[in-house]
mmCIF file of C-alpha atoms in Angstrom:
data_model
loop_
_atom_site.group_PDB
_atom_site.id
_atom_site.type_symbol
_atom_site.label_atom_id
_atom_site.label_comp_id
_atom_site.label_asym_id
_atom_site.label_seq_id
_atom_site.Cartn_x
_atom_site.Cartn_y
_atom_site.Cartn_z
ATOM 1 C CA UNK A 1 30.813 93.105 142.473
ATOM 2 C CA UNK A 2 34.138 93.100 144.157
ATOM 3 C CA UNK A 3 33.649 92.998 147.649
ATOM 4 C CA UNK A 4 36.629 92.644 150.228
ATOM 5 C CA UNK A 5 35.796 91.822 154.128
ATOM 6 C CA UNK A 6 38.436 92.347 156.765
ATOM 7 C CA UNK A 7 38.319 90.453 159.900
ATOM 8 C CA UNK A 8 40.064 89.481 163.092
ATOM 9 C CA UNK A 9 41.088 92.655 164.655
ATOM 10 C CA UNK A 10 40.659 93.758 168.662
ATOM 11 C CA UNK A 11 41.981 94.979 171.634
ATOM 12 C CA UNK A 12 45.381 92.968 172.827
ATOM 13 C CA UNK A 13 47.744 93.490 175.027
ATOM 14 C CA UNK A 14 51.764 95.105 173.779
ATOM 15 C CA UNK A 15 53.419 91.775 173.096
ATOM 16 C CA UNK A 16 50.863 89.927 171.755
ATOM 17 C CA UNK A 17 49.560 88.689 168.045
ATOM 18 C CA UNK A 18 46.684 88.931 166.188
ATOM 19 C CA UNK A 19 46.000 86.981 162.320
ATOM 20 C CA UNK A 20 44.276 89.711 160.117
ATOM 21 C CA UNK A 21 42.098 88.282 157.138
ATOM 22 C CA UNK A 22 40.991 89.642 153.916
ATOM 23 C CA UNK A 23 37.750 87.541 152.290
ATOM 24 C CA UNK A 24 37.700 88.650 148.782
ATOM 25 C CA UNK A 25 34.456 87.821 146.170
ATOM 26 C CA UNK A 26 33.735 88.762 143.289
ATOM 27 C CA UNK A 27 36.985 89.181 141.390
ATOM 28 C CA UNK A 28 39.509 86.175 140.369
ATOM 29 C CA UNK A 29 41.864 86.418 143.448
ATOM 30 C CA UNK A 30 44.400 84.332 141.806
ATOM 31 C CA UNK A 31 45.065 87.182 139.868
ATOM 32 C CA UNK A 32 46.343 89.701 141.310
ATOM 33 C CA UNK A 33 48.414 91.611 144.156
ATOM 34 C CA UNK A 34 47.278 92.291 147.486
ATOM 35 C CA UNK A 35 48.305 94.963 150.330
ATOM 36 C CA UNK A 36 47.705 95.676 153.655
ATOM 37 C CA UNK A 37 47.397 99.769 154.502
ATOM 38 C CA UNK A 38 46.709 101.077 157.859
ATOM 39 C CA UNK A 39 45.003 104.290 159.079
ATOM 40 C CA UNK A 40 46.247 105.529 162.754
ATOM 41 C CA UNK A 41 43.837 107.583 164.344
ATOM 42 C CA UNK A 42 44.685 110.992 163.302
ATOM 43 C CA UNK A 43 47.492 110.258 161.114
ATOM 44 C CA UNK A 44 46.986 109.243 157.615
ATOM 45 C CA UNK A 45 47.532 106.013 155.694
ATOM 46 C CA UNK A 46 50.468 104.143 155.691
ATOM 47 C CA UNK A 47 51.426 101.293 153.218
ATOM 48 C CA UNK A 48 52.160 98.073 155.512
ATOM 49 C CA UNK A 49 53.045 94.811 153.194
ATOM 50 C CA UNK A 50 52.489 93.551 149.628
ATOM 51 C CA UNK A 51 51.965 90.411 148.532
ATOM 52 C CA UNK A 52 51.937 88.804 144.377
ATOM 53 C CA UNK A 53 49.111 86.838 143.119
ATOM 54 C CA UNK A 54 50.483 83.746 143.795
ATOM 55 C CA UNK A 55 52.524 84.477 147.304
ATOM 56 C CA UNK A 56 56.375 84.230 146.135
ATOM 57 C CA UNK A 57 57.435 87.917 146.726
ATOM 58 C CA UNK A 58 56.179 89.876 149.795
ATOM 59 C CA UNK A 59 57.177 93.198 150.962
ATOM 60 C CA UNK A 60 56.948 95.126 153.633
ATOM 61 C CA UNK A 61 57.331 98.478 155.422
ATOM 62 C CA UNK A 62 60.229 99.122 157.430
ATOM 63 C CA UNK A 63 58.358 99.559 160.447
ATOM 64 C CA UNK A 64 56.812 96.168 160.475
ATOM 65 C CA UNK A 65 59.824 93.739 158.933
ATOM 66 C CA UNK A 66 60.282 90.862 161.084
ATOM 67 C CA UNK A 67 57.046 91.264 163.335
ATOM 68 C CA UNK A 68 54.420 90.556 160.203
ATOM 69 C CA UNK A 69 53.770 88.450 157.743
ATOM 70 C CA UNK A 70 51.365 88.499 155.042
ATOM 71 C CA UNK A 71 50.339 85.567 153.024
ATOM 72 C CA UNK A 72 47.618 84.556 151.032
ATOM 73 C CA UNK A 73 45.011 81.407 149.605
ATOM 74 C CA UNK A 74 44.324 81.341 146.290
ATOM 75 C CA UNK A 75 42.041 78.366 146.833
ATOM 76 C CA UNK A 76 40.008 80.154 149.530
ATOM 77 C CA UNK A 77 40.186 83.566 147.872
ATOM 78 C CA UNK A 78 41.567 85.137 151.337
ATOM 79 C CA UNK A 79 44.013 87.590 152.207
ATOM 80 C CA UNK A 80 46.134 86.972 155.257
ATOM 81 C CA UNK A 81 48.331 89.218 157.571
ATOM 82 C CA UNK A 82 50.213 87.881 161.083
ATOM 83 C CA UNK A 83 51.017 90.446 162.812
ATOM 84 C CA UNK A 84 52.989 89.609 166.011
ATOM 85 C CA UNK A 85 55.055 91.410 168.891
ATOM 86 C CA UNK A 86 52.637 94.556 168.495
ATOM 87 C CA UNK A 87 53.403 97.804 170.027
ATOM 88 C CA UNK A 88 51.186 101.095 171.102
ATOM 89 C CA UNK A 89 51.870 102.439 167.530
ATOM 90 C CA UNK A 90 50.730 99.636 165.982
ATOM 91 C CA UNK A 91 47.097 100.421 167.010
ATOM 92 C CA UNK A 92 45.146 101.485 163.742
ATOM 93 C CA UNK A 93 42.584 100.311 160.892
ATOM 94 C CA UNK A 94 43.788 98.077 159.059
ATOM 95 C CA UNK A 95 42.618 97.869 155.197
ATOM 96 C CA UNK A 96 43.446 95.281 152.549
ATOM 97 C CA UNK A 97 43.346 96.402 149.223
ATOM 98 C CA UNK A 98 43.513 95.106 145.858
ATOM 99 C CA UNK A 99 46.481 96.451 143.093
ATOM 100 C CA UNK A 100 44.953 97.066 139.765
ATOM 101 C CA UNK A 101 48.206 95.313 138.263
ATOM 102 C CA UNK A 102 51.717 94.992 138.884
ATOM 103 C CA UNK A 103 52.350 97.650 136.914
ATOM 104 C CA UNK A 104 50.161 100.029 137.675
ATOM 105 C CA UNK A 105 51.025 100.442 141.360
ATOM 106 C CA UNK A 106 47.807 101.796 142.679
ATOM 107 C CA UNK A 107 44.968 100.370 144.762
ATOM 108 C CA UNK A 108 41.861 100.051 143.032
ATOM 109 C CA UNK A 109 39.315 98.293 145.598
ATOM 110 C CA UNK A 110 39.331 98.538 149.159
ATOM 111 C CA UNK A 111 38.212 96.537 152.235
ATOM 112 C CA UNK A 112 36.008 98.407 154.772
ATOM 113 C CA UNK A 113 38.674 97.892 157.552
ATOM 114 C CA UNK A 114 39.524 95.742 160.296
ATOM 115 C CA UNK A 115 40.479 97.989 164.058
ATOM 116 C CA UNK A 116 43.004 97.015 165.862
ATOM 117 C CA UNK A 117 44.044 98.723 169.210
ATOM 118 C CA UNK A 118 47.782 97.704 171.150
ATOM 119 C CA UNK A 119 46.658 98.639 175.112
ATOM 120 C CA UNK A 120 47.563 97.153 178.233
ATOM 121 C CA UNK B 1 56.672 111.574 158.968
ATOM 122 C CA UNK B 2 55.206 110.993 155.280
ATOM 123 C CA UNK B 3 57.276 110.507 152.215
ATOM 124 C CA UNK B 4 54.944 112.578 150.199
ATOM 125 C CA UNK B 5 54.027 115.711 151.286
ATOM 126 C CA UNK B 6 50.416 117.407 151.090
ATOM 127 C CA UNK B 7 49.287 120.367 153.190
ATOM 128 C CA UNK B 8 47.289 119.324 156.311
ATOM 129 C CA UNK B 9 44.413 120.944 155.312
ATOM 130 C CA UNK B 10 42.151 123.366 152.595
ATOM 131 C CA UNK B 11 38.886 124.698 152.616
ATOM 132 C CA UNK B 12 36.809 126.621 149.659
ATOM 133 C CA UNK B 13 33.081 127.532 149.700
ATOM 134 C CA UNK B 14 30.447 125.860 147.925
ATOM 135 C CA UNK B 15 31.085 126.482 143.935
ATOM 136 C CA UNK B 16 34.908 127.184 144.254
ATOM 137 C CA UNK B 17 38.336 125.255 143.098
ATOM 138 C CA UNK B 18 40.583 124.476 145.511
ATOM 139 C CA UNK B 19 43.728 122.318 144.968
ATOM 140 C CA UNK B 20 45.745 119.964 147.027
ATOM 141 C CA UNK B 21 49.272 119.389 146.477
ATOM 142 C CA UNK B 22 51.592 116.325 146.569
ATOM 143 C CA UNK B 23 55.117 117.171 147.039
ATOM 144 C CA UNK B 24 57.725 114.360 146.356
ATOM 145 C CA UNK B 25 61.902 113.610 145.538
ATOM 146 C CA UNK B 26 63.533 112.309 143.125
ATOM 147 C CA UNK B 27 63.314 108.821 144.168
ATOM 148 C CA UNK B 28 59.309 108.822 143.895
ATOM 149 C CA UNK B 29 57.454 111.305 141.984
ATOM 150 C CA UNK B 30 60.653 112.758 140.282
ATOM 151 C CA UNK B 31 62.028 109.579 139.605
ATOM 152 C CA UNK B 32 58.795 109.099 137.093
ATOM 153 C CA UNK B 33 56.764 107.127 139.008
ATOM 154 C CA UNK B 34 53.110 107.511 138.549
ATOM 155 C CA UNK B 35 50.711 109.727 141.373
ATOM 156 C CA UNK B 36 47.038 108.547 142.403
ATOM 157 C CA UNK B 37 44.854 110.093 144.459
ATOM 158 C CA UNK B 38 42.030 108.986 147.358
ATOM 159 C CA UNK B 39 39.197 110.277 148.975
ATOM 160 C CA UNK B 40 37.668 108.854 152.313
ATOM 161 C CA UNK B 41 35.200 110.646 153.452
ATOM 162 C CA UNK B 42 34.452 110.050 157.214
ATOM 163 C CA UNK B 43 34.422 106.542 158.495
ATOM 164 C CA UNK B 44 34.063 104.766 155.367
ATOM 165 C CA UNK B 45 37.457 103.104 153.174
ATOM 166 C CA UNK B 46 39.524 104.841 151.062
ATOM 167 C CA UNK B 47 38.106 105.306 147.018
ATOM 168 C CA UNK B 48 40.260 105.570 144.291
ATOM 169 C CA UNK B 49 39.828 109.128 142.721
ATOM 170 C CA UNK B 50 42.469 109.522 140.151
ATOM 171 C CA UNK B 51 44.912 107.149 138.914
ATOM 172 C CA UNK B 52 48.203 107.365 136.347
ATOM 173 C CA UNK B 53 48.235 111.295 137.133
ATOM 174 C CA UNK B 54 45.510 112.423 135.297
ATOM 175 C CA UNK B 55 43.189 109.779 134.703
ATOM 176 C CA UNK B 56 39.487 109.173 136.583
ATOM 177 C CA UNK B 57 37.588 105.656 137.264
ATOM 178 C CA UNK B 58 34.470 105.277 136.018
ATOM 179 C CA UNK B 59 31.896 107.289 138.263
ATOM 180 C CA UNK B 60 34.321 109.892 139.532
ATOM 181 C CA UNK B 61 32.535 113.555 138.432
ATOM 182 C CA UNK B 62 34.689 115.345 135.996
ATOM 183 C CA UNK B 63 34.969 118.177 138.796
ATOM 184 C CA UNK B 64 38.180 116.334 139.912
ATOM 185 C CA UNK B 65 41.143 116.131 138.057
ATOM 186 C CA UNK B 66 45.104 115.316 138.600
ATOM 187 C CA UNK B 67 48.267 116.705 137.222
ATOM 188 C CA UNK B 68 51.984 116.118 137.757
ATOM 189 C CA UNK B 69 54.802 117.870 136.630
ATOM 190 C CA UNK B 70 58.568 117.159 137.792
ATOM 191 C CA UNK B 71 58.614 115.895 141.685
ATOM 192 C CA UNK B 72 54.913 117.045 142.536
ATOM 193 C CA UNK B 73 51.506 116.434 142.075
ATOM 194 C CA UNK B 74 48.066 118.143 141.834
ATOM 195 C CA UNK B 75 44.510 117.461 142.705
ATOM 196 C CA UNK B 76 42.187 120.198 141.756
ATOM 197 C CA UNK B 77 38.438 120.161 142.705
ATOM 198 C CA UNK B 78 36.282 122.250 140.812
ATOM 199 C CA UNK B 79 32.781 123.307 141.558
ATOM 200 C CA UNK B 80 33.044 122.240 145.634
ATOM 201 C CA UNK B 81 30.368 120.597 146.813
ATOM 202 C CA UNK B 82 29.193 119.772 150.752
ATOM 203 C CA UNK B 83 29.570 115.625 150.186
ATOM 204 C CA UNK B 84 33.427 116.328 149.045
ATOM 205 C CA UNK B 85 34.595 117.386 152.311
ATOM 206 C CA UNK B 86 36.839 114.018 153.223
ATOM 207 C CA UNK B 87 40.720 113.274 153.522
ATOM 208 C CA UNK B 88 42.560 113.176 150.042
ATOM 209 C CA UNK B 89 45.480 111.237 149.795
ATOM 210 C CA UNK B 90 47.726 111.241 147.331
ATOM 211 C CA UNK B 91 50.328 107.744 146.666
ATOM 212 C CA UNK B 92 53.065 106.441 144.968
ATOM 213 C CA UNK B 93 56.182 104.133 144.727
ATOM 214 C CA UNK B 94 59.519 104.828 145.896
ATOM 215 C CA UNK B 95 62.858 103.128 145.486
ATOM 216 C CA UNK B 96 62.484 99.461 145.882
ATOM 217 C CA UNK B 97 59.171 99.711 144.813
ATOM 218 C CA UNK B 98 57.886 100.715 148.650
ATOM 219 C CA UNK B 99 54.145 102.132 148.170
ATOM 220 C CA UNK B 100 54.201 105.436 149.523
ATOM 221 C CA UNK B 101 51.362 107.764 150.473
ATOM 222 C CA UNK B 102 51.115 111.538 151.368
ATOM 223 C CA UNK B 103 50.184 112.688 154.768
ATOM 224 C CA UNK B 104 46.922 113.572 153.989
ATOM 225 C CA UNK B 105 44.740 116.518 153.232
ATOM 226 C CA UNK B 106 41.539 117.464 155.346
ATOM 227 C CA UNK B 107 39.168 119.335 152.878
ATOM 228 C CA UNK B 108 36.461 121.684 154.524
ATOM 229 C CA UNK B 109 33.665 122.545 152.551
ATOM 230 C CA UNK B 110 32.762 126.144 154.257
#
């Protein structure tokens, strides 16, 4: 069974960082492309940063270039996101999710969430 | 302000189709990328409901179905049941290969 577990979300301060994680099972990791999507409360999804199976080409969404960073371990099958220098709109549930193939383009198994909330 | 565009919300009774719509540009949907579709229903993760346009994963009812024709897309819902009121999101790529998603679509089962 795939399973994917988000962790390492909270409640921090405008300014500050947080390192998201992504424990995936039941699936070879190795294999394929990762992404983080958020959910801001009463908005809807919104793609944040890609990553290939073996971590040589990231992308990410405009509105978080230069303040995250994703990155992965193949060895411990986990899914990684830095996110630093977080603002008010930041604040969301954040999702990894697993990308059927390259090719494909679409998200076929998703984490359960991880909240995070930007408030002084 | 989403890429995609979907209609903030649609409601049916019990029984009827409804359909939600996924308007795009020619740099996405028109520029022949494929559409998929989601469904969260409330305070769970999003679940794949349709993928390549028109296709369903295993153990999504036959009631749901996709289409896409020129810079749009189409979910339909037939036979509306109380457990299918969730969001539906539809998603894409656009240019530089940027995932893109719809703004979502509230579905109220009446």
């Amino acid at each position: 069974e795939v399973r994917l577990v988000e962790s390492g979300g909270g409640l921090v301060q405008p300014g500050g960082s947080l390192r998201l994680s992504c424990a995936a099972s039941g699936f070879s990791f190795r294999d394929y492309g990762m992404h983080w999507v958020r959910k801001v409360p009463g908005e809807g999804l919104v793609w944040v940063s890609h990553i290939n199976s073996d971590g040589s080409i990231t992308t990410y969404a405009d509105s978080v270039k230069g303040r995250f960073t994703i990155s992965r371990d193949n060895i411990k099958n986990t899914l990684y996101v830095q996110v630093n220098s977080l603002r008010a709109d930041d604040t969301a549930v954040y999702y990894c999710a697993r990308e059927y193939s390259a090719a494909a383009g679409y998200f076929d198994f998703w984490g359960q969430g991880t909240r995070v909330t930007v408030s002084s | 302000q989403s890429v995609l565009t979907q209609p903030p919300s649609v409601s049916g009774a019990p029984g009827q189709r409804i359909t939600i719509s996924c308007t795009g540009s020619s740099s996405n949907i028109g520029a022949g990328y494929d559409v998929h579709w989601y469904q969260q229903l409330p305070g769970t993760a999003p679940k794949l409901l349709i993928y390549d346009n028109t296709n369903r994963p295993s153990g999504v009812p036959d009631r749901f179905s996709g289409s896409k024709s020129g810079t749009s897309a189409s979910l339909a819902i037939t036979g509306l049941q109380a457990e299918d009121e969730a969001d539906y999101y539809c998603q894409s790529y656009d240019s530089g290969l940027v995932r893109v998603f719809g703004g979502g679509t509230k579905l109220t089962v009446l």
